[in-house]
PDB file of N, CA, C and O in Angstrom:
ATOM      1  N   LEU A 186     -22.717   4.536   1.886  1.00 40.00           N
ATOM      2  CA  LEU A 186     -21.620   3.587   2.025  1.00 40.00           C
ATOM      3  C   LEU A 186     -21.209   3.081   0.646  1.00 40.00           C
ATOM      4  O   LEU A 186     -22.024   2.927  -0.238  1.00 40.00           O
ATOM      5  N   ALA A 187     -19.929   2.819   0.531  1.00 46.00           N
ATOM      6  CA  ALA A 187     -19.397   2.373  -0.749  1.00 46.00           C
ATOM      7  C   ALA A 187     -19.800   0.935  -1.026  1.00 46.00           C
ATOM      8  O   ALA A 187     -19.861   0.106  -0.133  1.00 46.00           O
ATOM      9  N   ARG A 188     -20.103   0.664  -2.284  1.00 47.00           N
ATOM     10  CA  ARG A 188     -20.394  -0.715  -2.676  1.00 47.00           C
ATOM     11  C   ARG A 188     -19.096  -1.493  -2.729  1.00 47.00           C
ATOM     12  O   ARG A 188     -18.072  -0.975  -3.155  1.00 47.00           O
ATOM     13  N   ARG A 189     -19.157  -2.741  -2.314  1.00 47.00           N
ATOM     14  CA  ARG A 189     -17.945  -3.569  -2.286  1.00 47.00           C
ATOM     15  C   ARG A 189     -17.857  -4.393  -3.560  1.00 47.00           C
ATOM     16  O   ARG A 189     -18.318  -5.528  -3.613  1.00 47.00           O
ATOM     17  N   THR A 190     -17.281  -3.826  -4.583  1.00 46.00           N
ATOM     18  CA  THR A 190     -17.118  -4.523  -5.844  1.00 46.00           C
ATOM     19  C   THR A 190     -15.675  -4.398  -6.302  1.00 46.00           C
ATOM     20  O   THR A 190     -14.958  -3.492  -5.892  1.00 46.00           O
ATOM     21  N   LYS A 191     -15.277  -5.284  -7.184  1.00 50.00           N
ATOM     22  CA  LYS A 191     -13.905  -5.287  -7.670  1.00 50.00           C
ATOM     23  C   LYS A 191     -13.569  -3.960  -8.343  1.00 50.00           C
ATOM     24  O   LYS A 191     -14.313  -3.459  -9.172  1.00 50.00           O
ATOM     25  N   ASN A 192     -12.427  -3.398  -7.969  1.00 51.00           N
ATOM     26  CA  ASN A 192     -11.929  -2.146  -8.513  1.00 51.00           C
ATOM     27  C   ASN A 192     -12.955  -1.025  -8.445  1.00 51.00           C
ATOM     28  O   ASN A 192     -13.141  -0.276  -9.381  1.00 51.00           O
ATOM     29  N   ASN A 193     -13.642  -0.934  -7.305  1.00 59.00           N
ATOM     30  CA  ASN A 193     -14.633   0.107  -7.086  1.00 59.00           C
ATOM     31  C   ASN A 193     -13.930   1.464  -7.131  1.00 59.00           C
ATOM     32  O   ASN A 193     -13.183   1.809  -6.230  1.00 59.00           O
ATOM     33  N   PRO A 194     -14.168   2.262  -8.183  1.00 68.00           N
ATOM     34  CA  PRO A 194     -13.474   3.546  -8.296  1.00 68.00           C
ATOM     35  C   PRO A 194     -13.850   4.526  -7.189  1.00 68.00           C
ATOM     36  O   PRO A 194     -13.127   5.476  -6.939  1.00 68.00           O
ATOM     37  N   VAL A 195     -14.956   4.290  -6.502  1.00 80.00           N
ATOM     38  CA  VAL A 195     -15.364   5.173  -5.408  1.00 80.00           C
ATOM     39  C   VAL A 195     -14.344   5.126  -4.278  1.00 80.00           C
ATOM     40  O   VAL A 195     -14.094   6.123  -3.619  1.00 80.00           O
ATOM     41  N   LEU A 196     -13.735   3.981  -4.034  1.00 91.00           N
ATOM     42  CA  LEU A 196     -12.783   3.830  -2.932  1.00 91.00           C
ATOM     43  C   LEU A 196     -11.353   4.202  -3.305  1.00 91.00           C
ATOM     44  O   LEU A 196     -10.568   4.567  -2.441  1.00 91.00           O
ATOM     45  N   ILE A 197     -10.995   4.115  -4.558  1.00 93.00           N
ATOM     46  CA  ILE A 197      -9.622   4.403  -4.966  1.00 93.00           C
ATOM     47  C   ILE A 197      -9.315   5.874  -4.705  1.00 93.00           C
ATOM     48  O   ILE A 197     -10.074   6.761  -5.086  1.00 93.00           O
ATOM     49  N   GLY A 198      -8.208   6.101  -3.997  1.00 94.00           N
ATOM     50  CA  GLY A 198      -7.799   7.445  -3.629  1.00 94.00           C
ATOM     51  C   GLY A 198      -8.341   7.903  -2.284  1.00 94.00           C
ATOM     52  O   GLY A 198      -7.945   8.942  -1.773  1.00 94.00           O
ATOM     53  N   GLU A 199      -9.244   7.110  -1.684  1.00 95.00           N
ATOM     54  CA  GLU A 199      -9.826   7.484  -0.392  1.00 95.00           C
ATOM     55  C   GLU A 199      -8.798   7.360   0.724  1.00 95.00           C
ATOM     56  O   GLU A 199      -8.022   6.406   0.758  1.00 95.00           O
ATOM     57  N   PRO A 200      -8.793   8.316   1.651  1.00 96.00           N
ATOM     58  CA  PRO A 200      -7.909   8.219   2.810  1.00 96.00           C
ATOM     59  C   PRO A 200      -8.495   7.304   3.863  1.00 96.00           C
ATOM     60  O   PRO A 200      -9.717   7.113   3.930  1.00 96.00           O
ATOM     61  N   GLY A 201      -7.641   6.725   4.670  1.00 97.00           N
ATOM     62  CA  GLY A 201      -8.066   5.872   5.775  1.00 97.00           C
ATOM     63  C   GLY A 201      -6.982   5.837   6.833  1.00 97.00           C
ATOM     64  O   GLY A 201      -5.964   6.515   6.721  1.00 97.00           O
ATOM     65  N   VAL A 202      -7.216   5.007   7.850  1.00 98.00           N
ATOM     66  CA  VAL A 202      -6.255   4.866   8.949  1.00 98.00           C
ATOM     67  C   VAL A 202      -6.074   3.379   9.225  1.00 98.00           C
ATOM     68  O   VAL A 202      -7.057   2.629   9.304  1.00 98.00           O
ATOM     69  N   ALA A 203      -4.830   2.953   9.401  1.00 98.00           N
ATOM     70  CA  ALA A 203      -4.556   1.566   9.773  1.00 98.00           C
ATOM     71  C   ALA A 203      -5.002   1.345  11.215  1.00 98.00           C
ATOM     72  O   ALA A 203      -4.579   2.054  12.117  1.00 98.00           O
ATOM     73  N   THR A 204      -5.902   0.373  11.422  1.00 98.00           N
ATOM     74  CA  THR A 204      -6.375   0.079  12.776  1.00 98.00           C
ATOM     75  C   THR A 204      -5.602  -1.069  13.404  1.00 98.00           C
ATOM     76  O   THR A 204      -5.753  -1.346  14.586  1.00 98.00           O
ATOM     77  N   THR A 205      -4.797  -1.750  12.598  1.00 98.00           N
ATOM     78  CA  THR A 205      -3.842  -2.753  13.065  1.00 98.00           C
ATOM     79  C   THR A 205      -2.558  -2.526  12.267  1.00 98.00           C
ATOM     80  O   THR A 205      -2.560  -1.795  11.273  1.00 98.00           O
ATOM     81  N   ASP A 206      -1.483  -3.163  12.682  1.00 98.00           N
ATOM     82  CA  ASP A 206      -0.274  -3.140  11.859  1.00 98.00           C
ATOM     83  C   ASP A 206      -0.553  -3.911  10.577  1.00 98.00           C
ATOM     84  O   ASP A 206      -1.183  -4.974  10.613  1.00 98.00           O
ATOM     85  N   LEU A 207      -0.109  -3.387   9.443  1.00 98.00           N
ATOM     86  CA  LEU A 207      -0.201  -4.098   8.175  1.00 98.00           C
ATOM     87  C   LEU A 207       1.164  -4.716   7.916  1.00 98.00           C
ATOM     88  O   LEU A 207       2.136  -4.008   7.638  1.00 98.00           O
ATOM     89  N   THR A 208       1.256  -6.049   8.048  1.00 96.00           N
ATOM     90  CA  THR A 208       2.548  -6.744   7.951  1.00 96.00           C
ATOM     91  C   THR A 208       2.485  -7.982   7.066  1.00 96.00           C
ATOM     92  O   THR A 208       2.787  -9.062   7.565  1.00 96.00           O
ATOM     93  N   PRO A 209       2.173  -8.030   5.853  1.00 94.00           N
ATOM     94  CA  PRO A 209       1.695  -6.923   5.033  1.00 94.00           C
ATOM     95  C   PRO A 209       0.174  -6.772   5.047  1.00 94.00           C
ATOM     96  O   PRO A 209      -0.362  -5.863   4.439  1.00 94.00           O
ATOM     97  N   LYS A 210      -0.559  -7.684   5.735  1.00 97.00           N
ATOM     98  CA  LYS A 210      -2.016  -7.550   5.801  1.00 97.00           C
ATOM     99  C   LYS A 210      -2.457  -7.097   7.175  1.00 97.00           C
ATOM    100  O   LYS A 210      -1.777  -7.335   8.160  1.00 97.00           O
ATOM    101  N   GLY A 211      -3.607  -6.452   7.210  1.00 98.00           N
ATOM    102  CA  GLY A 211      -4.181  -5.994   8.463  1.00 98.00           C
ATOM    103  C   GLY A 211      -5.536  -5.376   8.205  1.00 98.00           C
ATOM    104  O   GLY A 211      -6.175  -5.669   7.199  1.00 98.00           O
ATOM    105  N   MET A 212      -5.956  -4.476   9.102  1.00 98.00           N
ATOM    106  CA  MET A 212      -7.258  -3.830   8.984  1.00 98.00           C
ATOM    107  C   MET A 212      -7.090  -2.322   8.905  1.00 98.00           C
ATOM    108  O   MET A 212      -6.199  -1.758   9.541  1.00 98.00           O
ATOM    109  N   ILE A 213      -7.974  -1.688   8.118  1.00 98.00           N
ATOM    110  CA  ILE A 213      -8.001  -0.237   8.044  1.00 98.00           C
ATOM    111  C   ILE A 213      -9.442   0.245   8.218  1.00 98.00           C
ATOM    112  O   ILE A 213     -10.390  -0.540   8.092  1.00 98.00           O
ATOM    113  N   PHE A 214      -9.598   1.526   8.503  1.00 98.00           N
ATOM    114  CA  PHE A 214     -10.900   2.164   8.615  1.00 98.00           C
ATOM    115  C   PHE A 214     -10.966   3.227   7.532  1.00 98.00           C
ATOM    116  O   PHE A 214     -10.128   4.128   7.481  1.00 98.00           O
ATOM    117  N   VAL A 215     -11.940   3.094   6.632  1.00 96.00           N
ATOM    118  CA  VAL A 215     -12.094   4.050   5.526  1.00 96.00           C
ATOM    119  C   VAL A 215     -13.576   4.226   5.230  1.00 96.00           C
ATOM    120  O   VAL A 215     -14.329   3.249   5.235  1.00 96.00           O
ATOM    121  N   ARG A 216     -13.998   5.457   5.045  1.00 93.00           N
ATOM    122  CA  ARG A 216     -15.397   5.797   4.725  1.00 93.00           C
ATOM    123  C   ARG A 216     -16.391   5.162   5.687  1.00 93.00           C
ATOM    124  O   ARG A 216     -17.427   4.655   5.285  1.00 93.00           O
ATOM    125  N   GLY A 217     -16.039   5.151   6.971  1.00 94.00           N
ATOM    126  CA  GLY A 217     -16.964   4.666   7.984  1.00 94.00           C
ATOM    127  C   GLY A 217     -17.045   3.154   8.122  1.00 94.00           C
ATOM    128  O   GLY A 217     -17.918   2.645   8.809  1.00 94.00           O
ATOM    129  N   GLU A 218     -16.129   2.422   7.468  1.00 95.00           N
ATOM    130  CA  GLU A 218     -16.152   0.960   7.516  1.00 95.00           C
ATOM    131  C   GLU A 218     -14.754   0.403   7.773  1.00 95.00           C
ATOM    132  O   GLU A 218     -13.754   1.007   7.376  1.00 95.00           O
ATOM    133  N   TYR A 219     -14.712  -0.771   8.400  1.00 96.00           N
ATOM    134  CA  TYR A 219     -13.455  -1.498   8.585  1.00 96.00           C
ATOM    135  C   TYR A 219     -13.275  -2.431   7.393  1.00 96.00           C
ATOM    136  O   TYR A 219     -14.219  -3.096   6.969  1.00 96.00           O
ATOM    137  N   TRP A 220     -12.051  -2.463   6.854  1.00 96.00           N
ATOM    138  CA  TRP A 220     -11.730  -3.288   5.702  1.00 96.00           C
ATOM    139  C   TRP A 220     -10.445  -4.076   5.959  1.00 96.00           C
ATOM    140  O   TRP A 220      -9.539  -3.584   6.616  1.00 96.00           O
ATOM    141  N   THR A 221     -10.346  -5.244   5.357  1.00 97.00           N
ATOM    142  CA  THR A 221      -9.075  -5.959   5.292  1.00 97.00           C
ATOM    143  C   THR A 221      -8.242  -5.247   4.239  1.00 97.00           C
ATOM    144  O   THR A 221      -8.747  -4.885   3.178  1.00 97.00           O
ATOM    145  N   ALA A 222      -6.966  -5.049   4.547  1.00 97.00           N
ATOM    146  CA  ALA A 222      -6.101  -4.330   3.619  1.00 97.00           C
ATOM    147  C   ALA A 222      -4.734  -4.987   3.547  1.00 97.00           C
ATOM    148  O   ALA A 222      -4.324  -5.705   4.459  1.00 97.00           O
ATOM    149  N   SER A 223      -4.045  -4.723   2.448  1.00 97.00           N
ATOM    150  CA  SER A 223      -2.667  -5.184   2.300  1.00 97.00           C
ATOM    151  C   SER A 223      -1.832  -4.045   1.732  1.00 97.00           C
ATOM    152  O   SER A 223      -2.357  -3.100   1.152  1.00 97.00           O
ATOM    153  N   SER A 224      -0.523  -4.163   1.934  1.00 97.00           N
ATOM    154  CA  SER A 224       0.399  -3.140   1.463  1.00 97.00           C
ATOM    155  C   SER A 224       1.705  -3.802   1.043  1.00 97.00           C
ATOM    156  O   SER A 224       2.034  -4.888   1.523  1.00 97.00           O
ATOM    157  N   ASP A 225       2.442  -3.146   0.164  1.00 97.00           N
ATOM    158  CA  ASP A 225       3.751  -3.651  -0.251  1.00 97.00           C
ATOM    159  C   ASP A 225       4.820  -3.393   0.808  1.00 97.00           C
ATOM    160  O   ASP A 225       5.924  -3.905   0.704  1.00 97.00           O
ATOM    161  N   GLU A 226       4.482  -2.573   1.805  1.00 96.00           N
ATOM    162  CA  GLU A 226       5.418  -2.267   2.888  1.00 96.00           C
ATOM    163  C   GLU A 226       4.691  -2.425   4.218  1.00 96.00           C
ATOM    164  O   GLU A 226       3.463  -2.395   4.268  1.00 96.00           O
ATOM    165  N   ASN A 227       5.432  -2.626   5.286  1.00 97.00           N
ATOM    166  CA  ASN A 227       4.823  -2.675   6.611  1.00 97.00           C
ATOM    167  C   ASN A 227       4.353  -1.282   6.999  1.00 97.00           C
ATOM    168  O   ASN A 227       5.076  -0.307   6.812  1.00 97.00           O
ATOM    169  N   ILE A 228       3.133  -1.208   7.526  1.00 98.00           N
ATOM    170  CA  ILE A 228       2.547   0.059   7.949  1.00 98.00           C
ATOM    171  C   ILE A 228       2.070  -0.114   9.385  1.00 98.00           C
ATOM    172  O   ILE A 228       1.364  -1.076   9.698  1.00 98.00           O
ATOM    173  N   SER A 229       2.441   0.811  10.248  1.00 98.00           N
ATOM    174  CA  SER A 229       2.099   0.731  11.665  1.00 98.00           C
ATOM    175  C   SER A 229       0.667   1.183  11.929  1.00 98.00           C
ATOM    176  O   SER A 229       0.138   2.059  11.232  1.00 98.00           O
ATOM    177  N   LYS A 230       0.079   0.594  12.971  1.00 98.00           N
ATOM    178  CA  LYS A 230      -1.249   0.995  13.434  1.00 98.00           C
ATOM    179  C   LYS A 230      -1.268   2.505  13.657  1.00 98.00           C
ATOM    180  O   LYS A 230      -0.316   3.073  14.197  1.00 98.00           O
ATOM    181  N   GLY A 231      -2.343   3.158  13.220  1.00 98.00           N
ATOM    182  CA  GLY A 231      -2.497   4.596  13.393  1.00 98.00           C
ATOM    183  C   GLY A 231      -1.985   5.433  12.237  1.00 98.00           C
ATOM    184  O   GLY A 231      -2.235   6.636  12.176  1.00 98.00           O
ATOM    185  N   THR A 232      -1.293   4.810  11.288  1.00 98.00           N
ATOM    186  CA  THR A 232      -0.751   5.529  10.136  1.00 98.00           C
ATOM    187  C   THR A 232      -1.858   5.838   9.129  1.00 98.00           C
ATOM    188  O   THR A 232      -2.704   4.994   8.849  1.00 98.00           O
ATOM    189  N   GLU A 233      -1.833   7.049   8.581  1.00 98.00           N
ATOM    190  CA  GLU A 233      -2.788   7.409   7.538  1.00 98.00           C
ATOM    191  C   GLU A 233      -2.387   6.709   6.242  1.00 98.00           C
ATOM    192  O   GLU A 233      -1.206   6.668   5.881  1.00 98.00           O
ATOM    193  N   VAL A 234      -3.394   6.152   5.556  1.00 98.00           N
ATOM    194  CA  VAL A 234      -3.161   5.409   4.321  1.00 98.00           C
ATOM    195  C   VAL A 234      -4.079   5.941   3.224  1.00 98.00           C
ATOM    196  O   VAL A 234      -5.014   6.695   3.483  1.00 98.00           O
ATOM    197  N   GLU A 235      -3.801   5.486   2.004  1.00 97.00           N
ATOM    198  CA  GLU A 235      -4.596   5.842   0.836  1.00 97.00           C
ATOM    199  C   GLU A 235      -4.880   4.564   0.052  1.00 97.00           C
ATOM    200  O   GLU A 235      -3.973   3.755  -0.173  1.00 97.00           O
ATOM    201  N   VAL A 236      -6.120   4.373  -0.383  1.00 97.00           N
ATOM    202  CA  VAL A 236      -6.499   3.188  -1.157  1.00 97.00           C
ATOM    203  C   VAL A 236      -5.988   3.348  -2.583  1.00 97.00           C
ATOM    204  O   VAL A 236      -6.226   4.364  -3.234  1.00 97.00           O
ATOM    205  N   VAL A 237      -5.275   2.316  -3.071  1.00 96.00           N
ATOM    206  CA  VAL A 237      -4.757   2.356  -4.441  1.00 96.00           C
ATOM    207  C   VAL A 237      -5.467   1.376  -5.365  1.00 96.00           C
ATOM    208  O   VAL A 237      -5.477   1.568  -6.573  1.00 96.00           O
ATOM    209  N   SER A 238      -6.064   0.309  -4.804  1.00 95.00           N
ATOM    210  CA  SER A 238      -6.848  -0.618  -5.620  1.00 95.00           C
ATOM    211  C   SER A 238      -7.720  -1.481  -4.722  1.00 95.00           C
ATOM    212  O   SER A 238      -7.550  -1.500  -3.506  1.00 95.00           O
ATOM    213  N   VAL A 239      -8.665  -2.169  -5.365  1.00 92.00           N
ATOM    214  CA  VAL A 239      -9.591  -3.046  -4.653  1.00 92.00           C
ATOM    215  C   VAL A 239      -9.582  -4.393  -5.353  1.00 92.00           C
ATOM    216  O   VAL A 239      -9.706  -4.461  -6.576  1.00 92.00           O
ATOM    217  N   SER A 240      -9.415  -5.477  -4.582  1.00 89.00           N
ATOM    218  CA  SER A 240      -9.468  -6.821  -5.133  1.00 89.00           C
ATOM    219  C   SER A 240     -10.364  -7.661  -4.243  1.00 89.00           C
ATOM    220  O   SER A 240     -10.002  -7.958  -3.105  1.00 89.00           O
ATOM    221  N   ARG A 241     -11.551  -7.969  -4.753  1.00 85.00           N
ATOM    222  CA  ARG A 241     -12.579  -8.665  -3.976  1.00 85.00           C
ATOM    223  C   ARG A 241     -12.902  -7.854  -2.733  1.00 85.00           C
ATOM    224  O   ARG A 241     -13.360  -6.736  -2.839  1.00 85.00           O
ATOM    225  N   MET A 242     -12.627  -8.381  -1.556  1.00 89.00           N
ATOM    226  CA  MET A 242     -12.956  -7.678  -0.311  1.00 89.00           C
ATOM    227  C   MET A 242     -11.716  -7.130   0.389  1.00 89.00           C
ATOM    228  O   MET A 242     -11.758  -6.796   1.558  1.00 89.00           O
ATOM    229  N   THR A 243     -10.606  -7.040  -0.335  1.00 93.00           N
ATOM    230  CA  THR A 243      -9.360  -6.542   0.244  1.00 93.00           C
ATOM    231  C   THR A 243      -8.919  -5.275  -0.484  1.00 93.00           C
ATOM    232  O   THR A 243      -8.909  -5.231  -1.712  1.00 93.00           O
ATOM    233  N   LEU A 244      -8.564  -4.266   0.299  1.00 96.00           N
ATOM    234  CA  LEU A 244      -8.074  -3.023  -0.276  1.00 96.00           C
ATOM    235  C   LEU A 244      -6.546  -3.028  -0.281  1.00 96.00           C
ATOM    236  O   LEU A 244      -5.924  -3.453   0.687  1.00 96.00           O
ATOM    237  N   LYS A 245      -5.968  -2.585  -1.356  1.00 97.00           N
ATOM    238  CA  LYS A 245      -4.516  -2.401  -1.429  1.00 97.00           C
ATOM    239  C   LYS A 245      -4.266  -0.937  -1.081  1.00 97.00           C
ATOM    240  O   LYS A 245      -4.902  -0.041  -1.652  1.00 97.00           O
ATOM    241  N   VAL A 246      -3.353  -0.695  -0.127  1.00 98.00           N
ATOM    242  CA  VAL A 246      -3.112   0.669   0.337  1.00 98.00           C
ATOM    243  C   VAL A 246      -1.628   0.997   0.335  1.00 98.00           C
ATOM    244  O   VAL A 246      -0.780   0.109   0.241  1.00 98.00           O
ATOM    245  N   ARG A 247      -1.337   2.280   0.477  1.00 97.00           N
ATOM    246  CA  ARG A 247       0.019   2.775   0.689  1.00 97.00           C
ATOM    247  C   ARG A 247      -0.069   3.890   1.724  1.00 97.00           C
ATOM    248  O   ARG A 247      -1.160   4.401   2.005  1.00 97.00           O
ATOM    249  N   ARG A 248       1.066   4.251   2.259  1.00 97.00           N
ATOM    250  CA  ARG A 248       1.086   5.394   3.184  1.00 97.00           C
ATOM    251  C   ARG A 248       0.551   6.606   2.444  1.00 97.00           C
ATOM    252  O   ARG A 248       0.835   6.806   1.251  1.00 97.00           O
ATOM    253  N   LYS A 249      -0.224   7.428   3.149  1.00 95.00           N
ATOM    254  CA  LYS A 249      -0.757   8.640   2.538  1.00 95.00           C
ATOM    255  C   LYS A 249       0.405   9.545   2.142  1.00 95.00           C
ATOM    256  O   LYS A 249       1.302   9.806   2.951  1.00 95.00           O
ATOM    257  N   GLN A 250       0.394   9.996   0.911  1.00 86.00           N
ATOM    258  CA  GLN A 250       1.450  10.852   0.382  1.00 86.00           C
ATOM    259  C   GLN A 250       1.227  12.285   0.834  1.00 86.00           C
ATOM    260  O   GLN A 250       0.120  12.811   0.738  1.00 86.00           O
ATOM    261  N   GLU A 251       2.278  12.926   1.325  1.00 77.00           N
ATOM    262  CA  GLU A 251       2.208  14.342   1.692  1.00 77.00           C
ATOM    263  C   GLU A 251       2.173  15.159   0.413  1.00 77.00           C
ATOM    264  O   GLU A 251       2.875  14.853  -0.543  1.00 77.00           O
ATOM    265  N   VAL A 252       1.369  16.194   0.375  1.00 72.00           N
ATOM    266  CA  VAL A 252       1.228  17.006  -0.831  1.00 72.00           C
ATOM    267  C   VAL A 252       1.998  18.288  -0.692  1.00 72.00           C
ATOM    268  O   VAL A 252       2.127  18.872   0.316  1.00 72.00           O
TER     269      VAL A 252
END
């Protein structure tokens, strides 16, 4: 399991799924754990997301980018 520390590079770039609507805050599931998350845009429950940064116990995410 990932350690919960500020700007944990282990989590940055990790994929996850929004388990609630992020408007702009909500919950996501990433690496086997539920996390509080925020986003600059509204993200619907069930949407795949990507972690872009970590601040205390909150992950900043965006919609997963198609490659």
